[in-house]
């Protein structure tokens, strides 16, 4: 008889907590709910068409780059090794977000486990930092090839290229490691709904009840220090490259030498400009519509992996010629 009032009190307490969830704190919720693109839910099926097309092109293009470099012995040089690392990174970056995004658009599958959300957050930002490091390594390769061509094969040997690639991957993995740990240790309140298509770092951090300044400052550190250092190194490399190009005796030689850097410059612009714009708008563009934030964030994650193999395939003569020979041989 004495247990009945206690059970009633527990039941009333649970009912109160469930009904007043907007003011309830919960540490480590079991699931998050991804909205997709807020305000455009009715158009999700139509939005999924370009998203899916970009994903398929990115997959086919990057696998083609890997295949062509593998079968063509003349492409087994540092520039194309770095290009292969970039292609693998683009494949993994696209695969970390697009399947879940398309499941939201097509099947309304919005739930994502808390641990899966943190895992997606980690790999998403890790691959972005790795991609930035690969562009920096490719700038180093172009600098040595143009400014010191006679020593290119002795400076950038296969073991050196492997060490650079490993350093770039480790840097990305270690720098992003605090993201999921900082997110896991925070209590969450009011809601577990993420107004986004994927578990972007700041979108998750904004749901926490506790002070989030550490996460915000660390995110800015990664943005400005890591990406800023990479861009600074790339800029200094190309200043030296341009100086060497302008010292060449003929206009034809200058154009030919600069053409070897054209694809790399196009890929850098396609990666850094949208990424910087999206990151700054996410932090300071408070008057911009939320669905525009989410669309821009998805575009910079989708467009770069799709454009990179197209840029290198169209602008790089060795890849273009090998691809044409492959299809001509198959056709014959």
Coordinates of C-alpha atoms in Angstrom, one line a residue:
X1 CA 0.0 0.0 0.0
X2 CA 2.9 2.3 0.7
X3 CA 4.4 1.8 -2.8
X4 CA 1.3 3.2 -4.6
X5 CA 1.8 6.9 -3.7
X6 CA 5.5 6.6 -4.5
X7 CA 4.7 5.1 -7.9
X8 CA 2.1 7.8 -8.5
X9 CA 4.7 10.5 -7.7
X10 CA 7.2 8.9 -10.1
X11 CA 4.6 8.7 -12.8
X12 CA 3.6 12.3 -12.3
X13 CA 7.3 13.3 -12.4
X14 CA 7.9 11.4 -15.7
X15 CA 4.7 12.9 -17.2
X16 CA 5.9 16.4 -16.2
X17 CA 9.3 15.9 -17.7
X18 CA 7.9 14.6 -21.0
X19 CA 5.3 17.4 -21.2
X20 CA 7.8 20.1 -20.3
X21 CA 10.7 18.9 -22.4
X22 CA 11.4 22.4 -23.6
X23 CA 13.0 23.2 -20.2
X24 CA 14.5 19.8 -19.5
X25 CA 18.2 19.2 -19.6
X26 CA 19.5 15.9 -20.9
X27 CA 23.1 14.9 -21.1
X28 CA 23.9 12.8 -24.2
X29 CA 20.5 12.4 -25.9
X30 CA 20.0 9.0 -27.5
X31 CA 19.2 10.5 -30.9
X32 CA 19.2 13.8 -32.8
X33 CA 16.6 14.7 -35.4
X34 CA 17.9 16.2 -38.6
X35 CA 15.4 18.5 -40.2
X36 CA 16.9 18.7 -43.6
X37 CA 16.5 22.1 -45.2
X38 CA 14.3 24.1 -42.8
X39 CA 11.4 25.8 -44.5
X40 CA 11.8 23.8 -47.7
X41 CA 10.6 20.4 -46.5
X42 CA 7.9 20.2 -49.2
X43 CA 10.6 20.6 -51.9
X44 CA 12.9 18.0 -50.5
X45 CA 12.2 15.5 -53.3
X46 CA 13.0 18.1 -56.0
X47 CA 16.1 19.4 -54.1
X48 CA 17.3 15.8 -53.9
X49 CA 17.7 15.6 -57.7
X50 CA 20.7 18.0 -58.0
X51 CA 22.1 16.7 -54.8
X52 CA 22.0 13.1 -56.1
X53 CA 23.4 14.2 -59.5
X54 CA 26.4 16.0 -57.8
X55 CA 27.0 12.9 -55.7
X56 CA 27.0 10.5 -58.6
X57 CA 29.3 12.8 -60.7
X58 CA 31.7 13.1 -57.7
X59 CA 31.8 9.3 -57.3
X60 CA 32.3 8.5 -60.9
X61 CA 34.8 11.3 -61.5
X62 CA 37.0 10.5 -58.5
X63 CA 37.0 6.8 -59.1
X64 CA 38.0 7.6 -62.8
X65 CA 41.0 9.7 -61.6
X66 CA 42.1 6.8 -59.3
X67 CA 41.7 4.3 -62.1
X68 CA 43.6 6.4 -64.7
X69 CA 46.5 7.1 -62.4
X70 CA 46.7 3.4 -61.5
X71 CA 46.8 2.1 -65.1
X72 CA 49.1 4.8 -66.5
X73 CA 52.8 4.3 -65.4
X74 CA 53.8 7.8 -66.6
X75 CA 51.4 9.3 -64.0
X76 CA 53.2 7.7 -61.1
X77 CA 54.8 10.9 -60.0
X78 CA 54.2 13.1 -56.9
X79 CA 51.6 15.4 -58.5
X80 CA 49.3 12.5 -59.3
X81 CA 50.0 10.8 -56.0
X82 CA 48.7 13.9 -54.3
X83 CA 45.8 14.0 -56.7
X84 CA 44.9 10.4 -55.7
X85 CA 44.9 11.3 -52.0
X86 CA 42.6 14.3 -52.9
X87 CA 40.3 11.9 -54.9
X88 CA 40.1 9.5 -51.9
X89 CA 39.4 12.4 -49.5
X90 CA 36.6 13.7 -51.8
X91 CA 35.0 10.3 -52.0
X92 CA 35.0 9.9 -48.2
X93 CA 33.8 13.4 -47.7
X94 CA 30.8 12.9 -50.0
X95 CA 30.1 9.5 -48.5
X96 CA 30.1 10.9 -45.0
X97 CA 27.1 13.2 -45.6
X98 CA 25.2 12.4 -48.8
X99 CA 23.6 9.0 -48.0
X100 CA 22.0 10.4 -44.8
X101 CA 21.0 13.6 -46.5
X102 CA 19.3 11.7 -49.4
X103 CA 17.6 9.4 -46.8
X104 CA 16.0 12.5 -45.3
X105 CA 14.9 13.8 -48.6
X106 CA 13.5 10.5 -50.0
X107 CA 12.4 8.5 -46.9
X108 CA 12.0 11.2 -44.3
X109 CA 14.5 9.3 -42.2
X110 CA 15.4 12.1 -39.8
X111 CA 16.7 10.3 -36.7
X112 CA 20.4 9.9 -36.2
X113 CA 22.0 8.2 -33.2
X114 CA 23.9 10.6 -30.9
X115 CA 27.2 8.7 -31.3
X116 CA 26.6 8.4 -35.1
X117 CA 26.0 12.2 -35.2
X118 CA 29.3 12.9 -33.4
X119 CA 31.1 10.4 -35.7
X120 CA 29.7 12.1 -38.8
X121 CA 30.8 15.5 -37.4
X122 CA 34.3 14.2 -36.8
X123 CA 34.9 12.7 -40.3
X124 CA 33.2 15.6 -42.1
X125 CA 35.5 18.2 -40.6
X126 CA 38.5 15.9 -40.6
X127 CA 38.2 15.4 -44.4
X128 CA 37.9 19.1 -44.9
X129 CA 41.2 19.8 -43.0
X130 CA 42.9 16.9 -44.9
X131 CA 41.7 18.3 -48.2
X132 CA 43.1 21.7 -47.3
X133 CA 46.4 20.1 -46.4
X134 CA 46.5 18.2 -49.8
X135 CA 46.1 21.5 -51.7
X136 CA 49.1 22.9 -49.7
X137 CA 51.1 19.8 -50.6
X138 CA 50.2 20.1 -54.2
X139 CA 51.3 23.8 -54.1
X140 CA 54.7 22.6 -52.7
X141 CA 55.0 20.1 -55.6
X142 CA 54.3 22.9 -58.2
X143 CA 56.8 25.2 -56.5
X144 CA 59.6 22.6 -56.6
X145 CA 58.7 21.6 -60.2
X146 CA 58.8 25.1 -61.5
X147 CA 61.3 26.9 -59.3
X148 CA 63.8 24.0 -58.9
X149 CA 63.0 21.5 -61.7
X150 CA 66.4 19.8 -61.8
X151 CA 66.0 18.7 -58.1
X152 CA 62.3 17.9 -58.2
X153 CA 62.8 14.1 -58.5
X154 CA 65.4 14.1 -55.7
X155 CA 63.4 16.3 -53.3
X156 CA 60.0 14.8 -53.8
X157 CA 60.8 11.1 -53.7
X158 CA 58.1 8.5 -53.1
X159 CA 59.1 8.1 -49.4
X160 CA 58.9 11.9 -49.0
X161 CA 55.5 12.0 -50.7
X162 CA 54.2 9.2 -48.4
X163 CA 55.4 11.1 -45.3
X164 CA 53.8 14.3 -46.5
X165 CA 50.5 12.5 -47.1
X166 CA 50.7 10.8 -43.7
X167 CA 51.4 14.1 -42.0
X168 CA 48.4 15.8 -43.7
X169 CA 46.1 12.9 -42.6
X170 CA 47.4 12.9 -39.0
X171 CA 47.1 16.7 -38.8
X172 CA 43.4 16.5 -39.8
X173 CA 42.7 13.7 -37.5
X174 CA 44.3 15.2 -34.4
X175 CA 43.0 18.8 -34.9
X176 CA 39.4 17.7 -35.3
X177 CA 39.5 15.2 -32.4
X178 CA 38.4 17.7 -29.8
X179 CA 35.2 18.4 -31.7
X180 CA 33.2 15.3 -30.8
X181 CA 34.7 15.2 -27.2
X182 CA 33.7 18.8 -26.5
X183 CA 30.2 18.1 -27.9
X184 CA 29.8 14.8 -25.9
X185 CA 30.7 16.4 -22.6
X186 CA 28.1 19.2 -22.8
X187 CA 24.5 18.9 -21.5
X188 CA 21.8 19.5 -24.0
X189 CA 18.5 21.2 -23.4
X190 CA 15.1 22.2 -24.8
X191 CA 15.4 20.2 -28.1
X192 CA 17.4 17.6 -29.9
X193 CA 16.3 18.9 -33.3
X194 CA 19.2 20.0 -35.6
X195 CA 18.0 22.4 -38.4
X196 CA 20.4 20.9 -40.9
X197 CA 21.0 18.0 -43.3
X198 CA 24.0 16.7 -41.4
X199 CA 25.7 17.1 -38.0
X200 CA 27.7 20.2 -38.7
X201 CA 29.9 21.2 -35.7
X202 CA 28.3 24.6 -34.8
X203 CA 24.8 23.4 -35.5
X204 CA 25.2 20.7 -32.8
X205 CA 27.1 23.0 -30.4
X206 CA 24.2 25.5 -30.5
X207 CA 21.9 22.9 -28.9
X208 CA 24.0 22.7 -25.7
X209 CA 22.9 24.4 -22.5
X210 CA 26.4 25.0 -21.2
X211 CA 28.9 27.7 -22.2
X212 CA 29.9 26.9 -25.8
X213 CA 32.7 29.6 -26.1
X214 CA 35.4 27.0 -26.0
X215 CA 34.0 25.1 -29.0
X216 CA 33.3 28.3 -30.9
X217 CA 36.9 29.6 -30.3
X218 CA 38.4 26.3 -31.2
X219 CA 36.4 26.2 -34.4
X220 CA 37.6 29.7 -35.2
X221 CA 41.2 28.5 -34.5
X222 CA 40.8 25.6 -36.9
X223 CA 39.3 27.9 -39.5
X224 CA 41.7 30.8 -39.4
X225 CA 44.9 29.2 -38.1
X226 CA 44.8 25.9 -40.1
X227 CA 43.1 27.1 -43.2
X228 CA 44.8 30.5 -42.9
X229 CA 48.2 29.0 -42.7
X230 CA 47.5 26.7 -45.6
X231 CA 46.3 29.6 -47.8
X232 CA 49.3 31.7 -46.7
X233 CA 51.7 28.9 -47.7
X234 CA 49.9 28.4 -51.0
X235 CA 50.0 32.2 -51.7
X236 CA 53.7 32.4 -51.0
X237 CA 54.4 29.4 -53.2
X238 CA 52.5 30.9 -56.1
X239 CA 54.2 34.3 -55.6
X240 CA 57.5 32.5 -56.1
X241 CA 56.0 30.4 -59.0
X242 CA 54.8 33.6 -60.8
X243 CA 58.2 35.2 -60.3
X244 CA 59.9 32.2 -61.9
X245 CA 57.4 32.2 -64.7
X246 CA 57.8 35.9 -65.6
X247 CA 61.6 35.3 -65.7
X248 CA 61.2 32.8 -68.6
X249 CA 62.5 34.1 -71.9
X250 CA 59.4 33.6 -74.2
X251 CA 55.7 34.2 -73.9
X252 CA 55.1 30.6 -75.1
X253 CA 57.2 29.2 -72.4
X254 CA 55.5 31.3 -69.8
X255 CA 52.0 30.3 -70.9
X256 CA 53.0 26.6 -71.0
X257 CA 54.5 26.7 -67.6
X258 CA 51.6 28.5 -66.1
X259 CA 49.2 26.1 -67.7
X260 CA 50.6 23.3 -65.5
X261 CA 49.3 25.3 -62.5
X262 CA 45.9 26.1 -63.9
X263 CA 44.0 23.1 -62.7
X264 CA 45.5 23.4 -59.2
X265 CA 44.5 27.1 -59.0
X266 CA 40.9 26.4 -60.2
X267 CA 40.5 23.6 -57.6
X268 CA 41.8 25.9 -54.8
X269 CA 39.3 28.6 -55.7
X270 CA 36.5 26.0 -55.9
X271 CA 37.4 24.8 -52.4
X272 CA 38.4 27.8 -50.3
X273 CA 36.1 30.5 -51.4
X274 CA 32.7 28.8 -50.8
X275 CA 34.1 27.2 -47.6
X276 CA 35.3 30.5 -46.1
X277 CA 32.0 32.2 -47.2
X278 CA 29.9 29.5 -45.6
X279 CA 31.9 29.5 -42.3
X280 CA 31.8 33.3 -41.9
X281 CA 28.1 33.5 -42.8
X282 CA 27.3 30.7 -40.3
X283 CA 28.9 32.6 -37.5
X284 CA 28.1 36.2 -38.4
X285 CA 25.2 36.1 -40.9
X286 CA 22.4 36.1 -38.3
X287 CA 20.0 38.0 -40.6
X288 CA 20.3 35.5 -43.4
X289 CA 17.5 32.9 -43.8
X290 CA 18.2 29.6 -42.2
X291 CA 17.5 27.5 -45.4
X292 CA 20.0 29.7 -47.2
X293 CA 22.7 28.8 -44.6
X294 CA 22.0 25.1 -45.0
X295 CA 22.0 25.2 -48.8
X296 CA 25.3 27.1 -48.9
X297 CA 26.8 24.6 -46.4
X298 CA 25.8 21.7 -48.6
X299 CA 26.9 23.3 -51.8
X300 CA 30.5 23.8 -50.7
X301 CA 30.6 20.2 -49.5
X302 CA 29.2 18.8 -52.7
X303 CA 30.6 21.1 -55.4
X304 CA 34.3 20.8 -54.6
X305 CA 34.4 16.9 -54.7
X306 CA 32.4 17.0 -58.0
X307 CA 34.5 19.7 -59.6
X308 CA 38.0 18.5 -58.7
X309 CA 38.0 15.4 -61.0
X310 CA 36.4 17.5 -63.8
X311 CA 39.0 20.3 -63.4
X312 CA 42.0 17.9 -63.4
X313 CA 40.5 15.6 -66.1
X314 CA 39.8 18.5 -68.5
X315 CA 42.8 20.7 -67.8
X316 CA 45.5 18.0 -67.4
X317 CA 46.7 16.8 -70.7
X318 CA 48.2 13.5 -69.4
X319 CA 44.9 12.4 -67.8
X320 CA 42.8 13.6 -70.8
X321 CA 45.0 11.7 -73.3
X322 CA 45.1 8.5 -71.2
X323 CA 41.3 8.6 -70.8
X324 CA 40.8 9.1 -74.5
X325 CA 43.1 6.2 -75.3
X326 CA 41.3 4.0 -72.9
X327 CA 37.9 4.7 -74.4
X328 CA 39.3 4.5 -78.0
X329 CA 40.8 1.2 -77.2
X330 CA 37.6 -0.1 -75.7
X331 CA 35.6 1.1 -78.6
X332 CA 38.0 -0.6 -81.1

